[in-house]
Amino acid sequence: MTVHLPILEAFVKLGNYLTDFCENSYEDPSDTHSKFEMVITQAQHQNGWFTRENILFALKQWGDLLTEEHLTAWLSEYTLKNEETPKTIGIVMAGNIPMVGFHDFLCVLCSGNKVLAKLSSNDKVLLPFLAKYLIRHEPLLAERIEFTEGKLEGFDAVIATGSNNTSRYFEYYFGKKPNIIRKNRNSVAVLTGDETQEELQALGEDIFRYYGLGCRNVSKIYVPSDYDFEPFFTAIFKFSDIINQHKYANNYDYNKAVYLMSDFQIRDNGFLILKEDEGFASPIAALFYSYYESEEALRKYLAENELQIQCVVSKRKNTDDVPFGETQKPNLNDYADGVDTLEFLLEL
């Protein structure tokens, strides 16, 4: 592995800062902390889904990952080079959860290339603040990081994340350049009925973190034909306060009304609607479920639909399944859609 060491060191310093901020944000009166507090408040005002709790959760995950140990272990799997003439990589970032584009940002800079980022209007202030922090610790990055509010131009390759609808636009506009274009994906959980209350509570974290807006959030569960939902509802009751968030509550009320008026059979505990549905993408405040007779047949079905699935969650060990409660804690080598972003960049 070869990488410009000061860039790596800058990310390690950022990781240390994020950890310190999340653990001591009320105690440290430093100027940087005060400014970051204002940025977080601004992010909350710009996007009602970005609560302070969820922003700090996202920052804490990156603080845990941006260590010298994790970064060097991740990068050691690649042959990196210090580009004398770095390529410009356009990144069209989503804004569904805080800092969702940070991994692409990290990959581009670690590959020795230049970031040209178009931020989502739903997440416009967090990443620029952290970019300034990086530049302060490694001035070389001032030439490698650019944010634009206009049309993306002058790029050599592009990474674009959006919906199935926007992907058609992305493919038309960016199709002539090397690209990674991401569409809608959802995550599912496979339950057997033998889960403990602790495991089902952890599943609640996979469902409710970020209000279910992330592609790694579980939006669909598969249960045996004789499944008893009572233990599930009991376990997730610890998340009942989510209904006090007005945007979530509005979605809950709206979706419940639509389902009832349409005579759909639903299960409801006052803050989450369960609906039997073959789809993968449930609306906010709802969770789809389907019964299965054979786990072998179910696994075959999930494999056939892998392009619609980001994560499969279960208690199965020694598989690619994600353990309960871990979907929003991906590792550095857990690439969106299973496409190795860093390898793509290094092969340009």
Coordinates of C-alpha atoms in Angstrom, one line a residue:
M1 CA 0.0 0.0 0.0
T2 CA 1.2 3.5 -0.8
V3 CA -0.9 6.5 0.1
H4 CA 0.0 10.1 0.8
L5 CA 0.6 9.7 4.6
P6 CA -0.5 13.2 5.6
I7 CA -3.9 12.6 4.1
L8 CA -4.3 9.4 6.1
E9 CA -3.1 11.2 9.2
A10 CA -5.7 14.0 8.6
F11 CA -8.5 11.4 8.5
V12 CA -7.2 9.8 11.7
K13 CA -7.2 13.2 13.3
L14 CA -10.8 13.8 12.1
G15 CA -11.8 10.4 13.6
N16 CA -10.3 11.4 16.9
Y17 CA -12.1 14.7 16.8
L18 CA -15.5 13.2 16.0
T19 CA -15.1 10.7 18.9
D20 CA -14.1 13.5 21.2
F21 CA -16.9 15.7 20.1
C22 CA -19.5 13.0 20.5
E23 CA -18.3 12.1 24.0
N24 CA -17.5 15.6 25.3
S25 CA -19.7 18.0 23.2
Y26 CA -21.2 19.7 26.3
E27 CA -17.9 20.0 28.2
D28 CA -15.4 21.3 25.7
P29 CA -15.9 25.0 25.0
S30 CA -13.3 25.1 22.2
D31 CA -14.0 27.3 19.2
T32 CA -14.2 24.3 16.8
H33 CA -16.7 22.5 19.0
S34 CA -18.8 25.6 19.2
K35 CA -18.8 26.1 15.4
F36 CA -19.7 22.4 14.9
E37 CA -22.6 22.8 17.3
M38 CA -23.9 25.6 15.2
V39 CA -23.5 23.5 12.0
I40 CA -25.4 20.6 13.6
T41 CA -28.2 23.0 14.6
Q42 CA -28.2 24.3 11.0
A43 CA -28.4 20.7 9.7
Q44 CA -31.4 20.1 11.9
H45 CA -33.2 23.2 10.7
Q46 CA -32.6 22.3 7.1
N47 CA -33.8 18.7 7.4
G48 CA -36.4 17.8 10.0
W49 CA -35.4 14.1 9.9
F50 CA -31.9 15.0 11.0
T51 CA -32.3 15.0 14.8
R52 CA -29.3 15.7 17.0
E53 CA -29.4 12.1 18.2
N54 CA -29.1 10.7 14.7
I55 CA -26.5 13.2 13.6
L56 CA -24.3 12.3 16.6
F57 CA -24.9 8.6 15.9
A58 CA -23.6 9.0 12.4
L59 CA -20.6 11.0 13.5
K60 CA -19.8 8.5 16.2
Q61 CA -19.8 5.6 13.7
W62 CA -17.3 7.5 11.6
G63 CA -15.2 8.4 14.7
D64 CA -15.0 4.7 15.4
L65 CA -13.9 3.8 11.8
L66 CA -11.4 6.6 11.2
T67 CA -8.6 5.1 13.2
E68 CA -5.1 4.3 12.0
E69 CA -5.8 0.6 12.6
H70 CA -9.0 0.5 10.6
L71 CA -7.8 2.7 7.8
T72 CA -4.5 0.8 7.2
A73 CA -6.2 -2.6 7.5
W74 CA -8.8 -1.5 4.9
L75 CA -6.3 0.1 2.5
S76 CA -3.8 -2.7 2.8
E77 CA -6.0 -4.8 0.5
Y78 CA -5.3 -2.4 -2.4
T79 CA -2.4 -1.1 -4.4
L80 CA -2.6 2.6 -4.0
K81 CA -0.6 5.2 -5.7
N82 CA 0.0 8.9 -5.3
E83 CA -1.4 10.5 -8.4
E84 CA 0.7 13.2 -9.9
T85 CA -2.3 14.2 -12.0
P86 CA -5.3 13.2 -10.0
K87 CA -8.6 12.6 -11.8
T88 CA -11.7 14.5 -10.9
I89 CA -14.4 12.3 -9.5
G90 CA -17.9 13.8 -9.5
I91 CA -20.0 12.6 -6.5
V92 CA -23.7 13.2 -6.5
M93 CA -24.7 12.6 -2.9
A94 CA -28.0 11.5 -1.4
G95 CA -29.4 13.2 1.7
N96 CA -31.6 10.5 3.3
I97 CA -29.4 10.1 6.3
P98 CA -26.6 12.3 7.8
M99 CA -23.3 12.1 6.0
V100 CA -24.4 9.3 3.7
G101 CA -21.9 10.3 1.1
F102 CA -18.9 10.4 3.3
H103 CA -17.7 6.9 2.3
D104 CA -17.5 7.9 -1.3
F105 CA -15.7 11.1 -0.3
L106 CA -13.2 9.0 1.7
C107 CA -12.6 6.6 -1.1
V108 CA -11.9 9.3 -3.7
L109 CA -9.4 11.0 -1.5
C110 CA -7.7 7.8 -0.5
S111 CA -7.4 6.8 -4.1
G112 CA -5.3 9.9 -4.8
N113 CA -8.0 11.7 -6.8
K114 CA -10.0 14.9 -6.5
V115 CA -13.5 15.2 -5.1
L116 CA -16.1 17.3 -7.0
A117 CA -19.2 16.9 -4.8
K118 CA -22.7 17.9 -5.4
L119 CA -24.5 17.8 -2.1
S120 CA -28.1 17.0 -1.5
S121 CA -30.2 20.0 -0.4
N122 CA -31.2 17.8 2.5
D123 CA -27.6 17.5 3.8
K124 CA -25.6 20.6 2.9
V125 CA -23.5 21.6 5.9
L126 CA -22.0 18.7 7.7
L127 CA -19.5 17.5 5.1
P128 CA -18.2 20.9 4.2
F129 CA -17.5 21.6 7.8
L130 CA -15.5 18.3 8.2
A131 CA -13.8 19.0 4.9
K132 CA -12.5 22.3 6.3
Y133 CA -11.2 20.4 9.3
L134 CA -9.3 18.0 7.0
I135 CA -7.8 20.9 5.0
R136 CA -6.7 22.6 8.1
H137 CA -4.7 19.5 9.0
E138 CA -3.5 18.7 5.5
P139 CA -3.5 21.8 3.2
L140 CA -2.9 19.6 0.1
L141 CA -6.6 18.7 0.4
A142 CA -7.6 22.2 -0.5
E143 CA -6.8 21.3 -4.1
R144 CA -8.5 17.9 -3.8
I145 CA -11.9 18.9 -2.4
E146 CA -14.5 21.0 -4.2
F147 CA -18.2 21.4 -3.7
T148 CA -20.5 22.7 -6.4
E149 CA -24.2 23.8 -6.3
G150 CA -24.4 23.9 -10.1
K151 CA -24.3 21.3 -12.8
L152 CA -21.5 18.7 -12.5
E153 CA -18.9 19.5 -15.2
G154 CA -15.3 18.7 -15.9
F155 CA -15.2 15.3 -14.2
D156 CA -13.4 12.1 -15.3
A157 CA -15.7 9.7 -13.6
V158 CA -18.8 9.9 -11.4
I159 CA -20.4 8.2 -8.4
A160 CA -24.1 9.0 -8.2
T161 CA -26.6 7.8 -5.6
G162 CA -30.3 8.3 -6.0
S163 CA -33.7 6.7 -6.6
N164 CA -34.8 4.4 -9.4
N165 CA -36.3 7.5 -11.1
T166 CA -33.2 9.7 -10.8
S167 CA -31.0 6.8 -11.9
R168 CA -32.4 7.1 -15.4
Y169 CA -31.3 10.7 -15.5
F170 CA -27.9 9.8 -14.1
E171 CA -27.5 7.1 -16.7
Y172 CA -28.4 9.5 -19.5
Y173 CA -26.2 12.3 -18.3
F174 CA -23.2 10.3 -16.9
G175 CA -23.4 7.2 -19.1
K176 CA -20.5 8.2 -21.3
K177 CA -18.1 8.4 -18.4
P178 CA -16.9 5.6 -16.0
N179 CA -19.6 5.5 -13.3
I180 CA -21.2 3.9 -10.4
I181 CA -24.9 4.7 -10.3
R182 CA -26.9 3.5 -7.4
K183 CA -30.6 2.9 -7.3
N184 CA -33.1 2.1 -4.6
R185 CA -32.3 -0.8 -2.3
N186 CA -33.8 -2.0 1.0
S187 CA -32.8 -4.4 3.7
V188 CA -34.7 -7.4 5.0
A189 CA -34.6 -9.6 8.1
V190 CA -35.1 -13.3 8.2
L191 CA -36.7 -14.4 11.5
T192 CA -37.1 -18.0 12.7
G193 CA -39.2 -17.4 15.8
D194 CA -36.3 -18.5 18.1
E195 CA -34.9 -15.0 18.5
T196 CA -34.3 -13.7 22.0
Q197 CA -35.9 -10.5 23.3
E198 CA -32.4 -8.9 23.1
E199 CA -32.1 -9.9 19.4
L200 CA -35.5 -8.5 18.6
Q201 CA -34.7 -5.3 20.4
A202 CA -31.5 -5.0 18.4
L203 CA -33.6 -5.6 15.2
G204 CA -35.6 -2.5 16.3
E205 CA -32.5 -0.5 16.0
D206 CA -32.2 -1.7 12.4
I207 CA -35.8 -0.7 11.7
F208 CA -36.0 2.6 13.5
R209 CA -32.6 4.3 13.3
Y210 CA -32.8 7.3 11.0
Y211 CA -36.6 6.7 11.0
G212 CA -36.0 3.9 8.5
L213 CA -34.8 6.2 5.7
G214 CA -31.5 4.5 5.0
C215 CA -31.0 1.7 2.5
R216 CA -29.5 -0.4 5.3
N217 CA -32.7 0.0 7.4
V218 CA -34.8 -3.1 7.6
S219 CA -38.1 -2.4 5.8
K220 CA -39.3 -6.0 5.4
I221 CA -39.2 -9.1 7.6
Y222 CA -39.7 -12.7 6.7
V223 CA -41.3 -14.9 9.3
P224 CA -42.3 -18.6 9.5
S225 CA -46.0 -19.5 8.7
D226 CA -46.8 -20.0 12.4
Y227 CA -44.9 -16.9 13.7
D228 CA -46.2 -15.2 16.9
F229 CA -45.8 -11.4 16.5
E230 CA -46.3 -10.7 20.2
P231 CA -42.7 -11.1 21.3
F232 CA -41.6 -8.9 18.4
F233 CA -44.0 -6.1 19.5
T234 CA -43.0 -6.5 23.1
A235 CA -39.3 -6.2 22.3
I236 CA -39.6 -3.1 20.1
F237 CA -41.7 -1.2 22.6
K238 CA -38.5 0.5 23.8
F239 CA -38.7 2.5 20.5
S240 CA -42.2 3.8 21.1
D241 CA -41.1 7.3 21.7
I242 CA -40.4 7.6 18.0
I243 CA -44.1 8.5 17.5
N244 CA -43.3 11.8 19.3
Q245 CA -41.4 13.0 16.2
H246 CA -44.0 14.9 14.3
K247 CA -42.8 14.0 10.8
Y248 CA -42.8 10.3 11.7
A249 CA -46.2 10.7 13.4
N250 CA -47.6 12.3 10.3
N251 CA -46.4 9.4 8.1
Y252 CA -47.8 6.9 10.6
D253 CA -51.2 8.6 10.6
Y254 CA -51.3 8.9 6.9
N255 CA -50.2 5.4 6.0
K256 CA -52.5 3.9 8.7
A257 CA -55.5 5.8 7.2
V258 CA -54.7 4.7 3.7
Y259 CA -54.4 1.1 4.7
L260 CA -57.6 1.1 6.7
M261 CA -59.6 2.9 3.9
S262 CA -58.2 0.3 1.4
D263 CA -59.4 -2.5 3.7
F264 CA -55.9 -3.9 4.1
Q265 CA -55.4 -6.1 7.1
I266 CA -52.7 -4.6 9.3
R267 CA -51.0 -5.2 12.7
D268 CA -50.5 -2.0 14.6
N269 CA -48.9 -1.2 18.0
G270 CA -49.4 2.6 18.0
F271 CA -46.1 3.5 16.4
L272 CA -45.4 0.9 13.8
I273 CA -47.7 -0.6 11.2
L274 CA -47.1 -4.2 10.0
K275 CA -48.6 -5.0 6.6
E276 CA -48.3 -8.3 4.7
D277 CA -46.8 -7.3 1.4
E278 CA -44.6 -8.9 -1.2
G279 CA -42.7 -5.6 -1.8
F280 CA -39.3 -4.7 -0.2
A281 CA -39.8 -1.0 0.3
S282 CA -42.2 -0.2 3.0
P283 CA -43.2 3.5 3.6
I284 CA -42.1 5.4 6.7
A285 CA -43.7 4.1 10.0
A286 CA -44.6 0.8 8.3
L287 CA -42.9 -2.6 8.1
F288 CA -43.8 -5.2 5.4
Y289 CA -43.7 -8.9 6.3
S290 CA -44.1 -12.1 4.4
Y291 CA -44.5 -15.7 5.6
Y292 CA -42.2 -18.5 4.4
E293 CA -42.5 -22.2 4.5
S294 CA -38.9 -23.2 3.8
E295 CA -35.9 -21.1 4.6
E296 CA -34.0 -22.8 1.8
A297 CA -36.7 -21.6 -0.7
L298 CA -36.6 -18.1 0.9
R299 CA -32.9 -17.8 0.5
K300 CA -33.1 -18.8 -3.1
Y301 CA -35.7 -16.1 -3.6
L302 CA -33.6 -13.4 -1.9
A303 CA -30.6 -14.4 -4.0
E304 CA -32.7 -14.0 -7.2
N305 CA -33.7 -10.5 -6.0
E306 CA -30.3 -9.4 -4.7
L307 CA -30.2 -6.3 -6.8
Q308 CA -33.1 -4.9 -4.7
I309 CA -31.5 -5.8 -1.4
Q310 CA -28.7 -4.0 0.5
C311 CA -28.5 -6.2 3.6
V312 CA -30.0 -9.4 4.9
V313 CA -30.2 -9.5 8.7
S314 CA -30.5 -12.7 10.8
K315 CA -29.0 -14.6 13.7
R316 CA -27.1 -16.9 11.3
K317 CA -23.4 -16.8 12.0
N318 CA -20.5 -17.4 9.6
T319 CA -22.5 -16.0 6.6
D320 CA -22.8 -12.7 4.8
D321 CA -25.9 -11.9 6.9
V322 CA -25.7 -8.9 9.2
P323 CA -26.2 -9.5 12.9
F324 CA -29.2 -7.9 14.6
G325 CA -28.6 -4.3 15.5
E326 CA -25.6 -3.8 13.2
T327 CA -27.0 -2.6 9.9
Q328 CA -26.1 1.1 10.6
K329 CA -22.6 0.2 11.7
P330 CA -21.0 -0.9 8.4
N331 CA -17.2 -1.5 8.1
L332 CA -15.0 0.4 5.7
N333 CA -15.2 -2.5 3.2
D334 CA -19.0 -2.8 3.3
Y335 CA -19.6 -1.1 0.0
A336 CA -23.0 0.1 -1.1
D337 CA -24.7 -2.3 -3.5
G338 CA -21.7 -4.6 -3.2
V339 CA -19.7 -2.6 -5.6
D340 CA -16.1 -2.0 -4.5
T341 CA -15.9 1.8 -4.8
L342 CA -12.1 2.0 -4.1
E343 CA -11.3 -0.7 -6.7
F344 CA -13.4 1.2 -9.3
L345 CA -11.4 4.4 -8.6
L346 CA -8.0 2.7 -8.7
E347 CA -8.8 1.1 -12.1
L348 CA -9.6 4.4 -13.8

